[in-house]
Amino acid sequence: MPQIELRSIERVFTLGDSEVHALRTLDLAVEAGEYIAIMGPSGSGKSTLLNLLGLLDRPNSGTYLLEGRDVTTLTAEEQARVRRERIGFVFQSFHLVPRLTAAENIALPMMLAGIPHGERSRRVAQALKDYGLASRADHRPDQLSGGQRQRVAIARATIMHPAMILADEPTGNLDRATGEDVMGLLEGLNASGVTLIVVTHDAVLGNRARRRVAMEDGRKVEDR
Amino acid sequence: MIWSDAVRLALRAITAHRLRSFLTLLGIAVGIAAVILLTSIGEGIHQFVLAEFTQFGTNVIGIAPGKTKTGGAPPSGIPTSVRPLTLDDARALERVANATAVTPVIWGNSEVEANGRLRRTTIYGVNAAMVKVFTLRVRSGQFLPPGEDESARGFVVLGAKLKNELFGAENPLGARLRIGSLQFRVVGVLEAKGQFLGIDLDDTAYIPAARALELYNREGLAEIHVSYEEGVPASRVAEAVKAVLKARHGREDFTVTTQEDMLRTLSKILGILTAAVGALGGISLLVGGVGIVTIMTIAVAERTNEIGLLKALGAPSRTILGIFLGEAVVLAAVGGLAGLTLGVGIAQLASFLVPALPVHTPWSFVVLAELVAIVIGLAAGVLPARRAALLDAVEALRAE
Ligand SMILES: Nc1ncnc2c1ncn2[C@@H]1O[C@H](COP(=O)(O)OP(=O)(O)OP(=O)(O)O)[C@@H](O)[C@H]1O
Ligand SMILES: [Mg+2]
């Protein structure tokens, strides 16, 4: 059984009386532990696909089986729980909470999940060490470099030990060297068994993935 | 999410914008301070007035002639079909169960002449039981002698002030005194009783009721006062009084007012007054509430990205609602505490600077005011928090 299975997914946005088909009859199966790069021109539906996979968005039609369970029919509350426990997000613009320190940003998902304070600080300390942020624990995001911010975001995405990491252009705001650093971290996580799905414009970075899905106008045009 | 974490997050958000949070909180603080200050003064006056009334004891029943639904006896002098209350009626009431003392009362205003001096003063026609009913204390001599109703001798007892005005430091006992056209002899002087709602209780002369009827040319008494044993319900004594008088008059042509009834009515009126001034202060509280709505709406707009992130991290709508509601409530609660400090402080300062101003802040008001602040925070937070909770995750993440 694949970890992720999309069957003829449609996603249509209506703007006034015009319709935008962001995704058209899309099928996709992903095994646990895969490393996939989703590529394609701007507006081809990459982010829409990732949002669907992350249960941030619902398709207009089609089914999404996550670990064998149809998750499109879950209530908002149940979907939130799946996001909390199974999915880690990494964004192009980091999305750190500006008034919280690096350590607090990393702890945020555990706070939302109601994990007690002691357990939280233990796991945060470990993550800070793993991502080379130990000396930055009490810094706020505006006191960190871009690469450091994205490392905080990755630490936050992995702190709940998710089954998959969804990254939408995680290196889009970083220079090449820092970007490769960050990709290295994500690939390291993948090596430890976490499914990694990365949206990227960058062909060089995309080619590092074992499987590449190319999108065009809401369709999957290549998958190898 | 753990409760204390939610509060910590709220505090972080509030302290991130110190000035703006302070100004918002000030709105609530001023409102709560106004409410607590006004109600403190209201309650102070309430207690002051009640204390004035209860200084004579609360176990007194008053009987006035005439049965009126709207209250107040008909003005004396105007002929009515009502049978007057008589000294016999007063005597009959002494047999009422649990009654401890009964005094008839007639009052008027007359010129008093003694020791070569003249003074206009209040005259009370009463009997020996007056001291007991209204807990008067005799300083020198004695009060009117008991058991002399119709045939009472022309004795007079002076209030402390009247004695001073007429006799100064001299001993007035045995002195002759003229009231209107009647002659009296001073038999006693009372202890000073002080003021009652601005009326000087010591500028008075007490004469036997029969002599007062003669003096003012009246047929009946103005009132009869019955005091009864402590702990006996007023209503039971009132019923007994009614039964006795009805038997004598053949119908209920009199009005019985228990002190308990009167105090309860008075207390209710004063309570409403306090609530009214409190509500007046509440208007400024409303303005403070609007301030919270405004600032929370701005916060939700500013933090749209963050809300999207929280959703992506798996926060259910309920949690996001709670986070923003929590912020509004913490703002209001802290503002409430500041307002309480401010209000109680000003109230204390006012009573210190103006000792005549009665001020009283009951704990129940303090707790209630803080609860009101919290409820206002909740109410003000609901709309912005709901908006936050209902945001679409993808759109919130994409917002600028
Ligand atoms: N909320 C929306 N309302 C209307 N149209 C939308 C919405 N979101 C996406 N679209 C449209 O859907 C199509 C796919 O958008 P999507 O963001 O998935 O593209 P993308 O491949 O991620 O592009 P980029 O590389 O620029 O990020 C686009 O044509 C876009 O305009
Ligand atoms: Mg995109």
XYZ file of C-alpha atoms and ligand atoms in Angstrom:
656
model
C 0.000 0.000 0.000
C 1.440 3.394 -0.983
C 1.706 5.995 1.731
C 0.021 8.572 -0.465
C -2.449 7.813 -3.197
C -4.205 10.504 -5.252
C -6.942 9.353 -7.632
C -8.167 11.699 -10.398
C -7.878 14.817 -8.258
C -9.462 17.991 -9.608
C -8.972 21.427 -8.112
C -10.844 24.298 -9.701
C -10.712 27.901 -8.524
C -13.588 30.143 -9.561
C -12.747 33.781 -9.954
C -15.934 35.634 -10.761
C -17.275 33.765 -13.810
C -13.929 32.401 -14.989
C -12.624 29.038 -13.801
C -8.971 28.163 -13.202
C -8.191 24.472 -13.359
C -5.225 24.330 -10.999
C -5.195 20.513 -11.032
C -6.771 18.229 -13.677
C -7.427 14.510 -13.181
C -4.230 14.034 -11.291
C -3.127 10.584 -10.157
C -0.126 10.101 -7.934
C 1.149 7.329 -5.702
C 3.995 7.811 -3.263
C 5.632 5.068 -1.217
C 6.849 5.774 2.291
C 10.406 7.076 2.309
C 10.404 8.386 -1.256
C 12.172 11.611 -2.288
C 10.207 13.464 -4.943
C 10.864 16.787 -6.610
C 7.826 18.495 -8.121
C 8.856 20.787 -10.940
C 7.217 22.909 -13.581
C 6.598 26.457 -14.710
C 4.934 29.064 -12.567
C 1.195 28.563 -12.269
C 1.365 24.879 -13.208
C -0.266 23.804 -9.916
C 2.743 22.709 -7.840
C 1.772 24.618 -4.712
C -1.855 23.614 -5.105
C -0.789 19.974 -5.209
C 1.394 20.349 -2.136
C -1.399 22.102 -0.201
C -3.728 19.220 -1.061
C -1.152 16.688 0.065
C -0.768 18.662 3.322
C -4.539 18.738 3.928
C -4.536 22.537 3.835
C -6.885 22.410 0.855
C -9.609 20.065 -0.359
C -10.019 18.841 -3.935
C -13.213 19.511 -5.871
C -13.278 15.854 -6.800
C -11.180 12.739 -6.548
C -9.900 10.847 -3.538
C -6.816 11.194 -1.399
C -5.789 8.124 0.544
C -3.184 8.792 3.208
C -1.786 5.598 4.715
C -4.814 3.793 3.308
C -7.368 6.158 4.811
C -9.558 8.509 2.757
C -8.627 11.851 4.282
C -10.728 14.120 2.051
C -13.841 13.176 4.008
C -12.337 13.881 7.422
C -13.670 16.772 9.484
C -11.532 19.900 9.796
C -10.632 18.864 13.326
C -9.481 15.387 12.231
C -7.475 16.871 9.374
C -5.778 19.226 11.832
C -4.803 16.208 13.892
C -3.320 14.466 10.835
C -1.305 17.607 10.021
C -0.124 17.814 13.610
C 1.020 14.219 13.803
C 1.935 13.084 10.297
C 2.949 16.114 8.224
C 5.751 18.668 8.446
C 5.713 21.840 6.344
C 8.668 23.900 5.172
C 7.893 27.168 3.384
C 9.820 29.419 1.061
C 9.317 32.406 3.370
C 10.080 30.410 6.548
C 6.947 31.545 8.379
C 8.549 31.901 11.774
C 6.633 33.735 14.501
C 8.609 36.987 14.783
C 8.153 37.587 18.511
C 9.157 34.062 19.569
C 12.743 32.863 19.944
C 14.234 30.114 17.796
C 13.645 27.600 20.587
C 10.044 28.715 21.037
C 9.373 28.565 17.297
C 10.676 25.004 17.224
C 8.526 24.128 20.246
C 5.347 25.571 18.722
C 3.940 22.325 17.231
C 4.498 20.527 20.538
C 2.768 23.382 22.361
C -0.225 23.048 20.053
C -0.222 19.286 20.611
C -0.228 19.792 24.380
C 3.091 18.078 25.048
C 4.260 18.910 28.582
C 6.965 21.448 29.187
C 9.756 19.129 30.299
C 9.466 16.800 27.298
C 9.302 19.847 25.058
C 12.512 21.465 26.240
C 14.350 18.156 26.010
C 13.335 17.678 22.385
C 13.985 21.321 21.475
C 17.497 21.170 22.963
C 18.225 18.074 20.899
C 16.871 19.679 17.710
C 18.864 22.877 18.286
C 21.997 20.760 18.585
C 21.154 18.623 15.528
C 20.640 21.690 13.340
C 23.640 23.645 14.649
C 21.473 26.270 16.315
C 22.486 25.679 19.931
C 24.016 29.146 20.261
C 20.953 30.745 18.631
C 18.268 29.277 20.893
C 17.238 32.610 22.390
C 17.500 34.665 19.200
C 14.430 35.998 17.523
C 13.978 35.354 13.769
C 15.054 38.903 12.841
C 18.378 38.178 14.516
C 19.002 35.093 12.353
C 20.347 34.684 8.808
C 18.142 33.241 6.081
C 19.817 29.847 6.298
C 19.464 29.805 10.071
C 15.798 30.732 9.777
C 15.143 27.876 7.388
C 16.980 25.507 9.706
C 14.703 26.629 12.549
C 11.730 25.994 10.252
C 13.013 22.514 9.376
C 13.609 21.750 13.051
C 10.018 22.854 13.693
C 8.719 20.674 10.834
C 10.452 17.569 12.193
C 9.967 18.030 15.938
C 6.742 15.977 15.922
C 8.446 13.149 13.940
C 6.129 13.388 10.924
C 5.826 10.666 8.283
C 6.346 13.163 5.466
C 7.857 16.560 4.873
C 6.274 18.886 2.328
C 8.581 21.720 1.253
C 7.392 24.463 -1.112
C 10.505 26.060 -2.647
C 12.460 25.759 0.613
C 15.523 27.321 -1.000
C 13.685 30.035 -2.912
C 14.809 32.788 -0.564
C 18.357 31.465 -0.049
C 21.596 31.779 -1.994
C 22.876 28.683 -3.748
C 25.354 27.541 -1.093
C 22.887 27.996 1.772
C 20.188 26.402 -0.356
C 22.305 23.327 -0.900
C 22.960 23.211 2.836
C 19.254 23.232 3.550
C 18.582 20.577 0.847
C 21.286 18.491 2.486
C 19.439 18.661 5.806
C 16.151 17.651 4.183
C 17.826 14.809 2.305
C 19.358 13.659 5.586
C 15.878 13.422 7.061
C 14.743 11.477 3.993
C 17.647 9.117 4.479
C 16.289 8.357 7.934
C 12.995 7.246 6.373
C 10.827 10.358 6.172
C 9.016 10.860 2.860
C 10.268 14.088 1.267
C 8.285 16.023 -1.338
C 9.945 19.215 -2.536
C 8.544 21.785 -4.948
C 11.340 23.542 -6.791
C 12.049 25.698 -9.792
C 15.693 24.833 -9.682
C 16.566 22.022 -12.119
C 19.892 21.358 -10.399
C 18.250 20.863 -7.032
C 15.405 18.960 -8.650
C 17.790 16.520 -10.210
C 19.050 15.474 -6.786
C 15.678 13.792 -6.131
C 15.299 10.112 -6.944
C 11.921 10.778 -8.524
C 10.873 13.840 -10.456
C 7.288 14.862 -11.232
C 6.887 17.563 -13.847
C 3.693 19.610 -13.905
C 2.212 21.733 -16.641
C -1.133 23.528 -16.613
C -2.456 21.410 -13.762
C -1.412 18.099 -15.357
C 1.344 15.694 -14.486
C 3.387 15.577 -17.682
C 6.339 13.539 -16.551
C 6.999 11.180 -13.660
C 10.245 9.264 -13.428
C -2.907 23.012 24.064
C -2.049 23.406 27.724
C -3.888 26.249 29.434
C -0.786 27.950 30.841
C 0.895 27.836 27.405
C -2.061 29.687 25.910
C -1.741 32.409 28.552
C 2.020 32.627 27.939
C 1.470 32.982 24.191
C -1.139 35.683 24.858
C 1.236 37.591 27.124
C 3.991 37.368 24.499
C 1.678 38.797 21.867
C 0.546 41.576 24.209
C 4.051 42.568 25.294
C 5.233 42.562 21.694
C 3.249 45.798 21.252
C 3.774 47.507 24.573
C 2.402 50.956 23.858
C -0.616 49.842 21.922
C -1.493 47.153 24.467
C -1.062 49.655 27.272
C -3.419 52.144 25.628
C -6.025 49.443 24.990
C -5.760 48.230 28.533
C -6.031 51.807 29.783
C -9.466 52.070 28.191
C -10.696 49.156 30.277
C -8.806 50.399 33.345
C -10.482 53.812 33.213
C -13.881 52.171 32.789
C -13.396 49.800 35.705
C -11.964 52.613 37.841
C -15.021 54.764 37.094
C -17.388 51.908 37.918
C -15.639 51.018 41.158
C -15.303 54.640 42.249
C -18.951 55.489 41.575
C -20.287 52.317 43.137
C -18.001 52.794 46.140
C -19.505 56.198 46.759
C -23.003 54.869 46.057
C -22.512 51.985 48.465
C -20.960 54.332 51.032
C -24.045 56.532 50.921
C -26.256 53.444 51.014
C -24.634 52.184 54.203
C -24.517 55.651 55.719
C -28.235 56.191 55.228
C -29.125 52.742 56.535
C -26.956 53.304 59.598
C -28.768 56.590 60.214
C -32.072 54.777 60.190
C -31.079 51.804 62.263
C -29.569 53.849 65.081
C -32.996 53.782 66.729
C -33.193 50.029 66.530
C -34.845 48.082 63.771
C -37.543 46.351 65.763
C -40.108 49.140 65.645
C -43.542 49.195 64.031
C -45.276 52.448 63.187
C -49.053 52.866 62.992
C -50.522 55.926 61.284
C -54.199 56.802 60.929
C -55.852 56.352 57.563
C -55.614 53.500 55.112
C -53.703 54.657 52.108
C -52.522 52.677 49.183
C -50.103 55.278 47.917
C -48.460 55.898 51.280
C -48.363 58.836 53.593
C -51.021 59.779 56.129
C -53.536 62.457 55.180
C -52.414 65.890 56.330
C -53.728 66.521 59.801
C -56.302 69.253 60.356
C -58.274 68.226 57.288
C -61.380 66.346 58.396
C -61.527 62.779 57.224
C -63.900 59.922 57.755
C -61.075 58.026 59.383
C -61.343 57.338 63.089
C -58.388 58.936 64.802
C -55.838 56.910 66.708
C -56.333 57.531 70.389
C -54.396 57.115 73.574
C -56.720 54.203 74.314
C -55.626 52.579 71.078
C -52.007 52.969 72.156
C -52.762 51.444 75.531
C -54.576 48.544 73.933
C -51.510 47.761 71.866
C -49.437 47.198 74.990
C -51.146 43.814 75.288
C -49.950 42.650 71.872
C -47.791 39.542 72.187
C -44.043 40.263 72.058
C -44.573 44.038 72.208
C -42.047 45.528 74.604
C -43.093 49.178 74.587
C -45.729 51.405 72.993
C -45.624 55.153 72.660
C -48.092 57.549 71.072
C -46.541 60.379 69.087
C -47.835 63.816 68.243
C -45.470 66.421 66.968
C -45.499 70.068 66.219
C -43.439 73.202 66.150
C -43.823 75.725 68.921
C -42.233 78.615 70.696
C -40.660 77.644 73.975
C -39.936 80.175 76.663
C -37.850 79.582 79.765
C -35.186 81.270 81.802
C -36.045 84.500 80.013
C -35.172 83.051 76.628
C -37.334 82.198 73.642
C -36.772 79.499 71.047
C -38.819 77.832 68.288
C -38.357 74.112 68.447
C -39.857 70.716 67.722
C -42.222 69.376 70.357
C -42.970 65.660 70.696
C -45.964 64.454 72.590
C -45.077 60.974 73.816
C -45.275 58.773 76.887
C -42.851 57.137 79.302
C -42.200 54.254 76.905
C -40.602 56.605 74.356
C -37.152 56.085 75.881
C -37.494 52.357 75.414
C -38.905 52.415 71.875
C -36.299 54.794 70.499
C -33.436 53.962 72.876
C -33.098 57.480 74.245
C -30.806 58.035 77.214
C -31.501 60.406 80.079
C -28.518 62.480 81.199
C -30.027 64.121 84.256
C -33.339 63.970 86.070
C -35.788 61.453 84.619
C -38.009 60.921 81.590
C -41.779 61.462 81.684
C -43.314 59.388 84.493
C -45.252 56.275 83.435
C -48.945 55.583 83.899
C -50.276 59.119 83.507
C -51.951 59.105 80.128
C -54.970 61.464 79.966
C -54.258 63.040 83.311
C -50.559 63.560 82.646
C -48.967 66.444 84.531
C -47.245 69.243 82.681
C -43.743 67.806 82.700
C -41.196 68.339 79.982
C -37.922 66.590 79.089
C -35.403 68.609 77.080
C -33.086 67.531 74.304
C -29.413 68.312 74.947
C -29.240 71.213 72.548
C -32.477 72.840 73.623
C -31.314 72.657 77.237
C -28.058 74.412 76.315
C -29.826 77.092 74.329
C -32.295 77.890 77.077
C -30.322 77.258 80.228
C -26.643 77.207 79.213
C -24.649 75.564 81.969
C -27.381 76.054 84.594
C -29.303 73.165 86.068
C -32.741 73.253 84.411
C -34.355 70.570 86.609
C -37.457 71.975 88.258
C -37.425 75.106 86.121
C -40.670 76.410 84.650
C -41.110 76.449 80.922
C -43.876 77.736 78.645
C -44.793 76.054 75.384
C -47.443 77.942 73.458
C -50.087 78.712 76.050
C -49.279 75.811 78.397
C -46.981 75.718 81.366
C -44.551 72.870 82.007
C -41.916 71.926 84.553
C -38.569 70.475 83.468
C -38.029 66.975 84.884
C -35.132 65.691 82.773
C -32.513 66.278 80.111
C -31.531 63.748 77.460
C -28.084 62.682 76.258
C -27.056 64.238 72.956
C -28.245 62.063 70.082
C -26.711 63.935 67.173
C -28.089 64.518 63.731
C -30.380 62.356 61.696
C -30.235 63.134 57.976
C -29.511 66.748 58.810
C -32.244 67.074 61.454
C -31.002 67.991 64.900
C -32.432 65.391 67.257
C -31.336 67.323 70.303
C -33.242 70.509 69.578
C -36.459 68.983 70.915
C -38.781 68.946 73.875
C -40.754 65.869 74.975
C -44.097 66.406 76.693
C -46.897 63.973 77.576
C -49.060 63.042 74.593
C -52.283 64.247 76.283
C -50.726 67.677 76.759
C -49.586 67.757 73.156
C -53.116 66.941 71.943
C -54.317 69.865 74.007
C -51.514 72.126 72.807
C -52.173 71.464 69.154
C -55.898 71.056 69.583
C -55.954 67.619 67.977
C -58.331 64.750 68.300
C -55.974 61.949 67.437
C -52.389 60.869 67.446
C -50.046 61.337 64.519
C -48.537 57.906 65.036
C -48.168 55.068 67.466
C -44.838 53.280 67.705
C -44.569 49.744 68.996
C -41.239 48.106 69.728
C -41.053 44.325 69.999
C -38.632 41.659 71.135
C -35.524 41.043 69.044
C -35.737 38.013 66.815
C -39.529 38.032 66.508
C -40.594 38.400 62.872
C -41.933 41.891 62.176
C -44.827 40.504 60.187
C -46.137 38.482 63.119
C -46.177 41.516 65.414
C -47.668 43.659 62.638
C -50.507 41.143 62.221
C -51.203 41.161 65.950
C -51.232 44.974 65.958
C -53.667 45.010 63.044
C -55.950 42.516 64.734
C -56.163 44.589 67.917
C -56.845 47.867 66.108
C -59.339 46.311 63.697
C -61.292 44.946 66.636
C -61.369 48.422 68.168
C -62.134 50.387 64.978
C -64.329 47.853 63.248
C -62.247 48.147 60.055
C -58.733 48.724 58.892
C -58.594 52.516 58.840
C -54.921 52.742 59.724
C -51.586 51.895 58.130
C -48.948 49.685 59.719
C -45.355 50.130 58.596
C -42.639 47.947 60.011
C -39.167 49.384 60.222
C -38.064 46.202 58.477
C -40.310 46.966 55.483
C -39.141 50.522 55.358
C -35.485 49.619 55.569
C -35.907 46.968 52.914
C -37.585 49.441 50.569
C -34.986 52.081 51.321
C -32.167 49.622 50.842
C -33.646 48.546 47.529
C -33.902 52.125 46.316
C -30.348 52.887 47.369
C -29.163 49.640 45.777
C -30.792 50.635 42.493
C -29.134 54.033 42.810
C -25.737 52.394 43.245
C -26.374 50.130 40.280
C -27.417 53.149 38.220
C -24.237 55.095 38.887
C -22.309 51.881 38.265
C -24.006 51.569 34.883
C -23.075 55.167 34.170
C -19.430 54.257 34.732
C -20.099 51.214 32.591
C -20.427 53.458 29.553
C -16.723 54.218 29.676
C -16.185 50.490 30.071
C -18.066 49.984 26.829
C -15.672 52.367 25.119
C -12.790 50.307 26.511
C -14.427 47.186 25.087
C -14.618 48.788 21.656
C -10.896 49.513 21.975
C -10.233 45.820 22.474
C -12.345 44.896 19.455
C -10.344 47.352 17.376
C -6.941 46.199 18.521
C -7.827 42.518 18.172
C -9.152 43.080 14.660
C -5.864 44.755 13.784
C -3.932 41.915 15.393
C -5.795 39.294 13.370
C -5.133 41.220 10.161
C -1.448 41.663 11.004
C -0.979 38.051 11.958
C -2.845 36.409 9.089
C 0.365 34.617 8.055
C 0.874 33.360 11.561
C -2.698 32.051 11.671
C -2.052 30.169 8.428
C 1.107 28.740 9.947
C -0.723 27.621 13.104
C -3.250 25.849 10.911
C -0.469 24.171 8.931
C 1.095 23.049 12.198
C -2.170 21.339 13.047
C -3.918 23.823 15.320
C -7.668 23.208 15.090
C -9.956 26.243 14.697
C -10.904 25.893 18.354
C -7.293 26.457 19.413
C -6.907 29.532 17.213
C -10.167 30.897 18.560
C -8.838 30.275 22.053
C -5.523 31.994 21.373
C -7.122 35.229 20.188
C -9.916 35.134 22.752
C -7.241 34.543 25.368
C -5.371 37.635 24.259
C -8.497 39.775 24.471
C -9.334 38.374 27.903
C -5.801 38.862 29.241
C -5.846 42.469 28.001
C -9.201 43.087 29.659
C -8.283 41.253 32.863
C -5.016 43.142 33.296
C -6.833 46.379 32.466
C -9.468 45.417 35.021
C -6.861 44.875 37.739
C -5.229 48.206 36.934
C -8.651 49.855 37.019
C -9.475 48.279 40.376
C -6.239 49.581 41.866
C -6.912 53.000 40.393
C -10.575 53.101 41.434
C -10.066 51.858 44.990
C -7.069 54.177 45.320
C -9.042 57.238 44.252
C -11.955 56.212 46.477
C -9.655 55.906 49.491
C -7.970 59.197 48.648
C -11.370 60.884 48.321
C -12.548 59.627 51.702
C -9.223 60.729 53.185
C -9.461 64.222 51.702
C -13.219 64.601 52.234
C -13.994 62.645 55.417
C -17.676 63.599 55.195
C -17.990 61.614 51.958
C -19.015 58.083 52.837
C -17.047 55.594 50.720
C -17.314 51.839 50.896
C -15.938 49.266 48.447
C -17.339 45.803 49.171
C -15.232 42.835 48.057
C -18.164 41.572 46.057
C -17.962 44.735 43.923
C -14.246 44.218 43.337
C -14.729 40.605 42.254
C -17.772 41.540 40.186
C -15.924 44.377 38.426
C -13.059 42.065 37.514
C -15.539 39.492 36.217
C -17.222 42.210 34.176
C -13.838 43.147 32.704
C -13.217 39.516 31.742
C -16.661 39.175 30.211
C -16.050 42.364 28.213
C -12.752 40.892 27.026
C -14.555 37.745 25.925
C -17.308 39.672 24.184
C -14.849 42.016 22.496
C -12.616 39.139 21.431
C -15.294 36.895 19.974
C -15.658 38.594 16.610
C -11.952 38.997 15.751
C -11.138 35.550 17.153
C -13.882 33.944 15.105
C -12.567 35.647 12.021
C -9.109 34.259 12.773
C -10.430 30.760 13.390
C -12.401 30.710 10.144
C -9.548 31.919 7.920
C -8.656 29.651 5.058
C -5.248 28.122 5.759
C -3.841 28.427 2.235
C -5.003 32.002 1.780
C -3.749 32.981 5.218
C -0.319 31.542 4.398
C -0.209 33.403 1.085
C -1.300 36.757 2.573
C 1.234 39.575 2.379
N -6.807 30.868 -4.291
C -6.748 30.895 -5.614
N -7.712 31.493 -6.316
C -7.677 31.512 -7.654
N -6.736 30.946 -8.385
C -5.737 30.310 -7.754
C -5.702 30.253 -6.325
N -4.602 29.552 -5.973
C -3.983 29.202 -7.107
N -4.662 29.650 -8.174
C -4.335 29.438 -9.568
O -4.055 28.078 -9.733
C -2.959 27.918 -10.621
C -1.882 27.121 -9.912
O -1.349 27.860 -8.863
P -0.132 27.366 -7.977
O 0.080 28.355 -6.889
O -0.364 25.961 -7.608
O 1.054 27.451 -8.997
P 2.581 27.091 -8.757
O 2.891 25.991 -9.703
O 2.867 26.888 -7.358
O 3.293 28.416 -9.258
P 4.619 29.118 -8.659
O 5.750 28.340 -9.229
O 4.560 30.490 -9.232
O 4.536 29.080 -7.214
C -2.499 29.306 -10.981
O -3.042 29.614 -12.246
C -3.081 30.177 -9.958
O -3.377 31.435 -10.485
Mg 3.965 27.868 -5.827
